[in-house]
């Protein structure tokens, strides 16, 4: 549970830091998801074979692979939700992501949709009523065999009870973990959306500040040019200086007159 929690937190942290100008995690995460899907497909092949050919109630290999594919499905669902969040971010502010055109955005939507279809298909398979019926039938077979063992059944009662108790405890623990992970995924998804909105707001303010800095630099540059021209004009002769001062004095008088009588 701790490892899965850390994995989910790290994944959501990567997704919500997406910045169109500097970082686009989608290609990297897409590659990771593709690798995870291939691993899941291989494990599901083993899962099917063991479901069909072994007793799922007593076969520890099936129990391990069953836990593994459930964990993989949850991780992939976390990735899919986070990738959907990044797509929503791009759609809501296209100007911030000029490197992602409509064709690329459609490709990303298709990838998420196809991956979701695969994951949902495998999830339905492991939770299918037929799968549950097979497990229950395997359990009944084991119990029936034990009930016909007679004296040997009494001899193994203690060990069998311990096995059943451990298995029940394991199943209860897995159920609780699934509930906790579902809650965590929901909360982390909400936090990811909120953090994405904050990141966008900060990016907008950063752009405004950069524009303001550019305008200030332009104004300072123009002021410097004007001051140089004025210094050059005042430095030509004393008559020019007097004329400029007289003109400036008249402008001040005119502005004062407008302010007082206008």
PDB file of C-alpha atoms in Angstrom:
ATOM      1  CA  UNK A   1       0.000   0.000   0.000  1.00  0.00           C
ATOM      2  CA  UNK A   2       2.828   2.401   0.867  1.00  0.00           C
ATOM      3  CA  UNK A   3       4.595   1.711  -2.448  1.00  0.00           C
ATOM      4  CA  UNK A   4       1.379   2.264  -4.414  1.00  0.00           C
ATOM      5  CA  UNK A   5       0.690   5.476  -2.475  1.00  0.00           C
ATOM      6  CA  UNK A   6       4.159   6.828  -3.288  1.00  0.00           C
ATOM      7  CA  UNK A   7       3.772   5.814  -6.939  1.00  0.00           C
ATOM      8  CA  UNK A   8       0.419   7.629  -7.252  1.00  0.00           C
ATOM      9  CA  UNK A   9       1.706  10.775  -5.561  1.00  0.00           C
ATOM     10  CA  UNK A  10       4.768  10.899  -7.820  1.00  0.00           C
ATOM     11  CA  UNK A  11       2.654  10.381 -10.927  1.00  0.00           C
ATOM     12  CA  UNK A  12       0.183  13.139 -10.049  1.00  0.00           C
ATOM     13  CA  UNK A  13       3.043  15.493  -9.124  1.00  0.00           C
ATOM     14  CA  UNK A  14       4.574  15.010 -12.584  1.00  0.00           C
ATOM     15  CA  UNK A  15       1.281  15.562 -14.394  1.00  0.00           C
ATOM     16  CA  UNK A  16       0.156  18.698 -12.603  1.00  0.00           C
ATOM     17  CA  UNK A  17       3.459  20.489 -13.255  1.00  0.00           C
ATOM     18  CA  UNK A  18       2.796  20.576 -16.981  1.00  0.00           C
ATOM     19  CA  UNK A  19       3.817  23.911 -18.508  1.00  0.00           C
ATOM     20  CA  UNK A  20       3.293  24.430 -22.234  1.00  0.00           C
ATOM     21  CA  UNK A  21       6.423  26.545 -22.593  1.00  0.00           C
ATOM     22  CA  UNK A  22       8.897  24.386 -20.703  1.00  0.00           C
ATOM     23  CA  UNK A  23       7.552  20.926 -19.954  1.00  0.00           C
ATOM     24  CA  UNK A  24       5.240  18.404 -21.581  1.00  0.00           C
ATOM     25  CA  UNK A  25       5.148  15.130 -19.633  1.00  0.00           C
ATOM     26  CA  UNK A  26       2.698  13.391 -21.976  1.00  0.00           C
ATOM     27  CA  UNK A  27       5.251  11.677 -24.291  1.00  0.00           C
ATOM     28  CA  UNK A  28       7.247  10.276 -21.373  1.00  0.00           C
ATOM     29  CA  UNK A  29       4.164   9.100 -19.507  1.00  0.00           C
ATOM     30  CA  UNK A  30       2.733   7.620 -22.719  1.00  0.00           C
ATOM     31  CA  UNK A  31       5.834   5.459 -23.063  1.00  0.00           C
ATOM     32  CA  UNK A  32       5.526   4.310 -19.447  1.00  0.00           C
ATOM     33  CA  UNK A  33       1.857   3.489 -19.931  1.00  0.00           C
ATOM     34  CA  UNK A  34       2.580   1.494 -23.088  1.00  0.00           C
ATOM     35  CA  UNK A  35       5.189  -0.533 -21.187  1.00  0.00           C
ATOM     36  CA  UNK A  36       2.749  -1.093 -18.320  1.00  0.00           C
ATOM     37  CA  UNK A  37       0.017  -2.227 -20.732  1.00  0.00           C
ATOM     38  CA  UNK A  38       2.352  -4.763 -22.353  1.00  0.00           C
ATOM     39  CA  UNK A  39       3.249  -6.145 -18.913  1.00  0.00           C
ATOM     40  CA  UNK A  40      -0.417  -6.302 -17.979  1.00  0.00           C
ATOM     41  CA  UNK A  41      -1.277  -8.175 -21.175  1.00  0.00           C
ATOM     42  CA  UNK A  42       1.455 -10.743 -20.483  1.00  0.00           C
ATOM     43  CA  UNK A  43       0.296 -11.212 -16.887  1.00  0.00           C
ATOM     44  CA  UNK A  44      -3.332 -11.513 -17.967  1.00  0.00           C
ATOM     45  CA  UNK A  45      -2.344 -14.347 -20.306  1.00  0.00           C
ATOM     46  CA  UNK A  46      -0.882 -16.183 -17.309  1.00  0.00           C
ATOM     47  CA  UNK A  47      -3.933 -15.241 -15.248  1.00  0.00           C
ATOM     48  CA  UNK A  48      -6.304 -16.757 -17.818  1.00  0.00           C
ATOM     49  CA  UNK A  49      -4.317 -19.980 -18.048  1.00  0.00           C
ATOM     50  CA  UNK A  50      -4.202 -20.455 -14.282  1.00  0.00           C
ATOM     51  CA  UNK A  51      -7.866 -19.546 -13.899  1.00  0.00           C
ATOM     52  CA  UNK A  52      -8.745 -22.218 -16.446  1.00  0.00           C
ATOM     53  CA  UNK A  53      -6.308 -24.997 -15.505  1.00  0.00           C
ATOM     54  CA  UNK A  54      -5.736 -24.702 -11.749  1.00  0.00           C
ATOM     55  CA  UNK A  55      -7.718 -24.588  -8.552  1.00  0.00           C
ATOM     56  CA  UNK A  56      -7.792 -20.895  -7.739  1.00  0.00           C
ATOM     57  CA  UNK A  57      -8.597 -21.555  -4.096  1.00  0.00           C
ATOM     58  CA  UNK A  58      -5.377 -23.413  -3.345  1.00  0.00           C
ATOM     59  CA  UNK A  59      -3.015 -22.261  -6.113  1.00  0.00           C
ATOM     60  CA  UNK A  60      -0.759 -19.588  -4.626  1.00  0.00           C
ATOM     61  CA  UNK A  61       0.578 -18.687  -8.072  1.00  0.00           C
ATOM     62  CA  UNK A  62      -2.888 -17.653  -9.205  1.00  0.00           C
ATOM     63  CA  UNK A  63      -3.445 -15.670  -6.021  1.00  0.00           C
ATOM     64  CA  UNK A  64      -0.190 -13.782  -6.553  1.00  0.00           C
ATOM     65  CA  UNK A  65      -0.897 -13.009 -10.211  1.00  0.00           C
ATOM     66  CA  UNK A  66      -4.441 -11.994  -9.317  1.00  0.00           C
ATOM     67  CA  UNK A  67      -3.165  -9.463  -6.768  1.00  0.00           C
ATOM     68  CA  UNK A  68      -0.563  -8.239  -9.237  1.00  0.00           C
ATOM     69  CA  UNK A  69      -2.986  -7.520 -12.092  1.00  0.00           C
ATOM     70  CA  UNK A  70      -5.368  -5.737  -9.727  1.00  0.00           C
ATOM     71  CA  UNK A  71      -2.528  -3.480  -8.593  1.00  0.00           C
ATOM     72  CA  UNK A  72      -1.449  -2.827 -12.195  1.00  0.00           C
ATOM     73  CA  UNK A  73      -4.989  -1.888 -13.190  1.00  0.00           C
ATOM     74  CA  UNK A  74      -5.201   0.663 -10.387  1.00  0.00           C
ATOM     75  CA  UNK A  75      -1.890   2.236 -11.363  1.00  0.00           C
ATOM     76  CA  UNK A  76      -2.965   2.484 -14.998  1.00  0.00           C
ATOM     77  CA  UNK A  77      -6.271   4.054 -13.974  1.00  0.00           C
ATOM     78  CA  UNK A  78      -4.330   6.713 -12.049  1.00  0.00           C
ATOM     79  CA  UNK A  79      -2.235   7.417 -15.150  1.00  0.00           C
ATOM     80  CA  UNK A  80      -5.313   7.650 -17.364  1.00  0.00           C
ATOM     81  CA  UNK A  81      -7.063  10.114 -15.070  1.00  0.00           C
ATOM     82  CA  UNK A  82      -3.952  12.275 -14.852  1.00  0.00           C
ATOM     83  CA  UNK A  83      -3.406  12.236 -18.627  1.00  0.00           C
ATOM     84  CA  UNK A  84      -7.025  13.271 -19.112  1.00  0.00           C
ATOM     85  CA  UNK A  85      -6.341  16.218 -16.799  1.00  0.00           C
ATOM     86  CA  UNK A  86      -3.433  17.384 -18.968  1.00  0.00           C
ATOM     87  CA  UNK A  87      -5.597  17.148 -22.086  1.00  0.00           C
ATOM     88  CA  UNK A  88      -8.280  19.259 -20.408  1.00  0.00           C
ATOM     89  CA  UNK A  89      -5.609  21.812 -19.489  1.00  0.00           C
ATOM     90  CA  UNK A  90      -4.480  22.069 -23.116  1.00  0.00           C
ATOM     91  CA  UNK A  91      -8.046  22.407 -24.390  1.00  0.00           C
ATOM     92  CA  UNK A  92      -8.917  25.147 -21.913  1.00  0.00           C
ATOM     93  CA  UNK A  93      -5.892  27.323 -22.806  1.00  0.00           C
ATOM     94  CA  UNK A  94      -4.707  26.523 -26.301  1.00  0.00           C
ATOM     95  CA  UNK A  95      -2.603  29.713 -26.533  1.00  0.00           C
ATOM     96  CA  UNK A  96      -0.289  28.433 -23.788  1.00  0.00           C
ATOM     97  CA  UNK A  97       0.514  25.261 -25.730  1.00  0.00           C
ATOM     98  CA  UNK A  98       1.447  26.342 -29.264  1.00  0.00           C
ATOM     99  CA  UNK A  99       3.517  23.177 -29.792  1.00  0.00           C
ATOM    100  CA  UNK A 100       0.403  20.978 -29.468  1.00  0.00           C
ATOM    101  CA  UNK A 101      -1.784  21.301 -32.570  1.00  0.00           C
ATOM    102  CA  UNK A 102      -5.263  19.850 -33.111  1.00  0.00           C
ATOM    103  CA  UNK A 103      -3.923  16.677 -34.714  1.00  0.00           C
ATOM    104  CA  UNK A 104      -1.599  15.986 -31.776  1.00  0.00           C
ATOM    105  CA  UNK A 105      -4.398  16.684 -29.311  1.00  0.00           C
ATOM    106  CA  UNK A 106      -6.668  14.229 -31.143  1.00  0.00           C
ATOM    107  CA  UNK A 107      -3.901  11.601 -31.084  1.00  0.00           C
ATOM    108  CA  UNK A 108      -3.568  12.024 -27.331  1.00  0.00           C
ATOM    109  CA  UNK A 109      -7.305  11.660 -26.847  1.00  0.00           C
ATOM    110  CA  UNK A 110      -7.296   8.498 -28.954  1.00  0.00           C
ATOM    111  CA  UNK A 111      -4.419   7.037 -26.935  1.00  0.00           C
ATOM    112  CA  UNK A 112      -6.186   7.710 -23.635  1.00  0.00           C
ATOM    113  CA  UNK A 113      -9.456   6.280 -24.963  1.00  0.00           C
ATOM    114  CA  UNK A 114      -7.775   3.122 -26.298  1.00  0.00           C
ATOM    115  CA  UNK A 115      -5.838   2.580 -23.074  1.00  0.00           C
ATOM    116  CA  UNK A 116      -8.988   3.058 -21.022  1.00  0.00           C
ATOM    117  CA  UNK A 117     -10.757   0.474 -23.172  1.00  0.00           C
ATOM    118  CA  UNK A 118      -7.987  -2.073 -22.553  1.00  0.00           C
ATOM    119  CA  UNK A 119      -7.916  -1.429 -18.817  1.00  0.00           C
ATOM    120  CA  UNK A 120     -11.700  -1.535 -18.497  1.00  0.00           C
ATOM    121  CA  UNK A 121     -11.788  -4.793 -20.461  1.00  0.00           C
ATOM    122  CA  UNK A 122      -9.322  -6.501 -18.146  1.00  0.00           C
ATOM    123  CA  UNK A 123     -11.074  -5.104 -15.075  1.00  0.00           C
ATOM    124  CA  UNK A 124     -14.388  -6.540 -16.277  1.00  0.00           C
ATOM    125  CA  UNK A 125     -12.697  -9.867 -16.885  1.00  0.00           C
ATOM    126  CA  UNK A 126     -11.308 -10.262 -13.373  1.00  0.00           C
ATOM    127  CA  UNK A 127     -14.597  -9.075 -11.826  1.00  0.00           C
ATOM    128  CA  UNK A 128     -16.828 -11.022 -14.207  1.00  0.00           C
ATOM    129  CA  UNK A 129     -19.515 -13.206 -12.589  1.00  0.00           C
ATOM    130  CA  UNK A 130     -18.084 -16.199 -14.466  1.00  0.00           C
ATOM    131  CA  UNK A 131     -14.695 -15.600 -12.827  1.00  0.00           C
ATOM    132  CA  UNK A 132     -16.322 -15.343  -9.421  1.00  0.00           C
ATOM    133  CA  UNK A 133     -18.295 -18.534 -10.086  1.00  0.00           C
ATOM    134  CA  UNK A 134     -15.087 -20.394 -11.015  1.00  0.00           C
ATOM    135  CA  UNK A 135     -13.435 -19.330  -7.772  1.00  0.00           C
ATOM    136  CA  UNK A 136     -16.446 -20.373  -5.724  1.00  0.00           C
ATOM    137  CA  UNK A 137     -16.592 -23.715  -7.522  1.00  0.00           C
ATOM    138  CA  UNK A 138     -12.896 -24.322  -6.796  1.00  0.00           C
ATOM    139  CA  UNK A 139     -13.513 -23.574  -3.145  1.00  0.00           C
ATOM    140  CA  UNK A 140     -16.457 -25.987  -2.997  1.00  0.00           C
ATOM    141  CA  UNK A 141     -14.354 -28.718  -4.590  1.00  0.00           C
ATOM    142  CA  UNK A 142     -11.656 -28.337  -1.955  1.00  0.00           C
ATOM    143  CA  UNK A 143     -14.190 -28.340   0.865  1.00  0.00           C
ATOM    144  CA  UNK A 144     -15.916 -31.401  -0.592  1.00  0.00           C
ATOM    145  CA  UNK A 145     -12.626 -33.286  -0.780  1.00  0.00           C
ATOM    146  CA  UNK A 146     -11.856 -32.419   2.804  1.00  0.00           C
ATOM    147  CA  UNK A 147     -15.263 -33.579   3.980  1.00  0.00           C
ATOM    148  CA  UNK A 148     -14.673 -37.044   2.441  1.00  0.00           C
ATOM    149  CA  UNK A 149     -11.251 -37.511   3.974  1.00  0.00           C
ATOM    150  CA  UNK A 150     -12.671 -38.891   7.217  1.00  0.00           C
ATOM    151  CA  UNK A 151      -9.960 -39.351   9.809  1.00  0.00           C
ATOM    152  CA  UNK A 152      -7.369 -37.570   7.666  1.00  0.00           C
ATOM    153  CA  UNK A 153      -9.639 -34.560   7.545  1.00  0.00           C
ATOM    154  CA  UNK A 154      -9.601 -34.424  11.348  1.00  0.00           C
ATOM    155  CA  UNK A 155      -5.835 -34.738  11.281  1.00  0.00           C
ATOM    156  CA  UNK A 156      -5.508 -31.719   8.959  1.00  0.00           C
ATOM    157  CA  UNK A 157      -8.307 -29.614  10.450  1.00  0.00           C
ATOM    158  CA  UNK A 158      -6.017 -27.276  12.362  1.00  0.00           C
ATOM    159  CA  UNK A 159      -3.795 -26.607   9.360  1.00  0.00           C
ATOM    160  CA  UNK A 160      -6.752 -26.134   7.048  1.00  0.00           C
ATOM    161  CA  UNK A 161      -8.430 -23.702   9.413  1.00  0.00           C
ATOM    162  CA  UNK A 162      -5.261 -21.690   9.636  1.00  0.00           C
ATOM    163  CA  UNK A 163      -4.992 -21.620   5.861  1.00  0.00           C
ATOM    164  CA  UNK A 164      -8.584 -20.474   5.457  1.00  0.00           C
ATOM    165  CA  UNK A 165      -8.176 -17.829   8.163  1.00  0.00           C
ATOM    166  CA  UNK A 166      -5.050 -16.447   6.522  1.00  0.00           C
ATOM    167  CA  UNK A 167      -6.726 -16.418   3.132  1.00  0.00           C
ATOM    168  CA  UNK A 168      -9.770 -14.596   4.501  1.00  0.00           C
ATOM    169  CA  UNK A 169      -7.557 -12.072   6.247  1.00  0.00           C
ATOM    170  CA  UNK A 170      -5.642 -11.529   3.007  1.00  0.00           C
ATOM    171  CA  UNK A 171      -8.844 -10.980   1.051  1.00  0.00           C
ATOM    172  CA  UNK A 172     -10.167  -8.544   3.667  1.00  0.00           C
ATOM    173  CA  UNK A 173      -6.871  -6.661   3.617  1.00  0.00           C
ATOM    174  CA  UNK A 174      -6.951  -6.430  -0.188  1.00  0.00           C
ATOM    175  CA  UNK A 175     -10.524  -5.140  -0.066  1.00  0.00           C
ATOM    176  CA  UNK A 176      -9.588  -2.451   2.457  1.00  0.00           C
ATOM    177  CA  UNK A 177      -6.540  -1.497   0.386  1.00  0.00           C
ATOM    178  CA  UNK A 178      -8.691  -1.202  -2.720  1.00  0.00           C
ATOM    179  CA  UNK A 179     -11.099   1.112  -0.901  1.00  0.00           C
ATOM    180  CA  UNK A 180      -8.255   3.256   0.438  1.00  0.00           C
ATOM    181  CA  UNK A 181      -6.590   3.438  -2.978  1.00  0.00           C
ATOM    182  CA  UNK A 182      -9.866   4.441  -4.622  1.00  0.00           C
ATOM    183  CA  UNK A 183     -10.293   7.263  -2.106  1.00  0.00           C
ATOM    184  CA  UNK A 184      -6.679   8.326  -2.567  1.00  0.00           C
ATOM    185  CA  UNK A 185      -7.034   8.351  -6.352  1.00  0.00           C
ATOM    186  CA  UNK A 186     -10.112  10.564  -6.104  1.00  0.00           C
ATOM    187  CA  UNK A 187      -8.443  12.999  -3.690  1.00  0.00           C
ATOM    188  CA  UNK A 188      -5.210  13.127  -5.682  1.00  0.00           C
ATOM    189  CA  UNK A 189      -7.186  13.748  -8.852  1.00  0.00           C
ATOM    190  CA  UNK A 190      -8.911  16.722  -7.245  1.00  0.00           C
ATOM    191  CA  UNK A 191      -5.615  18.053  -5.923  1.00  0.00           C
ATOM    192  CA  UNK A 192      -4.088  17.655  -9.375  1.00  0.00           C
ATOM    193  CA  UNK A 193      -6.864  19.701 -10.996  1.00  0.00           C
ATOM    194  CA  UNK A 194      -6.587  22.415  -8.334  1.00  0.00           C
ATOM    195  CA  UNK A 195      -2.807  22.539  -8.650  1.00  0.00           C
ATOM    196  CA  UNK A 196      -3.076  22.746 -12.436  1.00  0.00           C
ATOM    197  CA  UNK A 197      -5.397  25.749 -12.100  1.00  0.00           C
ATOM    198  CA  UNK A 198      -2.934  27.431  -9.714  1.00  0.00           C
ATOM    199  CA  UNK A 199      -0.036  26.735 -12.082  1.00  0.00           C
ATOM    200  CA  UNK A 200      -1.962  28.288 -14.959  1.00  0.00           C
ATOM    201  CA  UNK A 201      -2.804  31.362 -12.882  1.00  0.00           C
ATOM    202  CA  UNK A 202       0.845  31.792 -11.857  1.00  0.00           C
ATOM    203  CA  UNK A 203       1.956  31.374 -15.456  1.00  0.00           C
ATOM    204  CA  UNK A 204      -0.467  34.093 -16.584  1.00  0.00           C
ATOM    205  CA  UNK A 205       0.823  36.482 -13.909  1.00  0.00           C
ATOM    206  CA  UNK A 206       4.384  35.651 -14.938  1.00  0.00           C
ATOM    207  CA  UNK A 207       3.579  36.512 -18.554  1.00  0.00           C
ATOM    208  CA  UNK A 208       1.982  39.831 -17.509  1.00  0.00           C
ATOM    209  CA  UNK A 209       5.032  40.737 -15.430  1.00  0.00           C
ATOM    210  CA  UNK A 210       7.326  39.893 -18.338  1.00  0.00           C
ATOM    211  CA  UNK A 211       5.250  42.111 -20.661  1.00  0.00           C
ATOM    212  CA  UNK A 212       5.395  44.937 -18.123  1.00  0.00           C
ATOM    213  CA  UNK A 213       9.176  44.572 -17.827  1.00  0.00           C
ATOM    214  CA  UNK A 214       9.477  44.738 -21.617  1.00  0.00           C
ATOM    215  CA  UNK A 215       7.363  47.911 -21.773  1.00  0.00           C
ATOM    216  CA  UNK A 216       9.402  49.527 -18.992  1.00  0.00           C
ATOM    217  CA  UNK A 217      12.659  48.688 -20.760  1.00  0.00           C
ATOM    218  CA  UNK A 218      11.300  50.136 -24.017  1.00  0.00           C
ATOM    219  CA  UNK A 219      10.205  53.339 -22.252  1.00  0.00           C
ATOM    220  CA  UNK A 220      13.589  53.681 -20.558  1.00  0.00           C
ATOM    221  CA  UNK A 221      15.331  53.209 -23.881  1.00  0.00           C
ATOM    222  CA  UNK A 222      13.210  55.887 -25.523  1.00  0.00           C
ATOM    223  CA  UNK A 223      13.737  58.228 -22.582  1.00  0.00           C
ATOM    224  CA  UNK A 224      17.495  57.743 -22.869  1.00  0.00           C
ATOM    225  CA  UNK A 225      17.398  58.626 -26.573  1.00  0.00           C
ATOM    226  CA  UNK A 226      15.310  61.713 -25.859  1.00  0.00           C
ATOM    227  CA  UNK A 227      17.667  62.844 -23.096  1.00  0.00           C
ATOM    228  CA  UNK A 228      20.681  62.425 -25.360  1.00  0.00           C
ATOM    229  CA  UNK A 229      19.031  64.543 -28.068  1.00  0.00           C
ATOM    230  CA  UNK A 230      18.098  67.176 -25.507  1.00  0.00           C
ATOM    231  CA  UNK A 231      21.644  67.266 -24.114  1.00  0.00           C
ATOM    232  CA  UNK A 232      22.996  67.561 -27.629  1.00  0.00           C
ATOM    233  CA  UNK A 233      20.627  70.424 -28.395  1.00  0.00           C
ATOM    234  CA  UNK A 234      21.424  72.269 -25.157  1.00  0.00           C
ATOM    235  CA  UNK A 235      25.123  71.805 -25.664  1.00  0.00           C
ATOM    236  CA  UNK A 236      25.329  73.529 -29.080  1.00  0.00           C
ATOM    237  CA  UNK A 237      25.337  77.177 -27.907  1.00  0.00           C
ATOM    238  CA  UNK A 238      24.279  79.431 -25.092  1.00  0.00           C
ATOM    239  CA  UNK A 239      21.564  80.952 -27.289  1.00  0.00           C
ATOM    240  CA  UNK A 240      20.081  77.490 -27.853  1.00  0.00           C
ATOM    241  CA  UNK A 241      20.063  76.865 -24.131  1.00  0.00           C
ATOM    242  CA  UNK A 242      18.268  80.120 -23.467  1.00  0.00           C
ATOM    243  CA  UNK A 243      15.689  79.374 -26.175  1.00  0.00           C
ATOM    244  CA  UNK A 244      14.993  75.917 -24.845  1.00  0.00           C
ATOM    245  CA  UNK A 245      14.628  77.206 -21.289  1.00  0.00           C
ATOM    246  CA  UNK A 246      12.308  79.971 -22.486  1.00  0.00           C
ATOM    247  CA  UNK A 247      10.160  77.478 -24.399  1.00  0.00           C
ATOM    248  CA  UNK A 248       9.983  75.166 -21.416  1.00  0.00           C
ATOM    249  CA  UNK A 249       9.027  78.115 -19.180  1.00  0.00           C
ATOM    250  CA  UNK A 250       6.237  79.103 -21.588  1.00  0.00           C
ATOM    251  CA  UNK A 251       4.940  75.527 -21.617  1.00  0.00           C
ATOM    252  CA  UNK A 252       4.812  75.512 -17.816  1.00  0.00           C
ATOM    253  CA  UNK A 253       2.922  78.832 -17.805  1.00  0.00           C
ATOM    254  CA  UNK A 254       0.441  77.545 -20.369  1.00  0.00           C
ATOM    255  CA  UNK A 255      -0.171  74.320 -18.463  1.00  0.00           C
ATOM    256  CA  UNK A 256      -0.714  76.252 -15.216  1.00  0.00           C
ATOM    257  CA  UNK A 257      -3.117  78.610 -16.942  1.00  0.00           C
ATOM    258  CA  UNK A 258      -5.094  75.710 -18.360  1.00  0.00           C
ATOM    259  CA  UNK A 259      -5.195  74.048 -14.943  1.00  0.00           C
ATOM    260  CA  UNK A 260      -6.364  77.236 -13.171  1.00  0.00           C
ATOM    261  CA  UNK A 261      -8.783  78.768 -15.684  1.00  0.00           C
ATOM    262  CA  UNK A 262      -9.746  75.685 -17.702  1.00  0.00           C
TER     263      UNK A 262
END
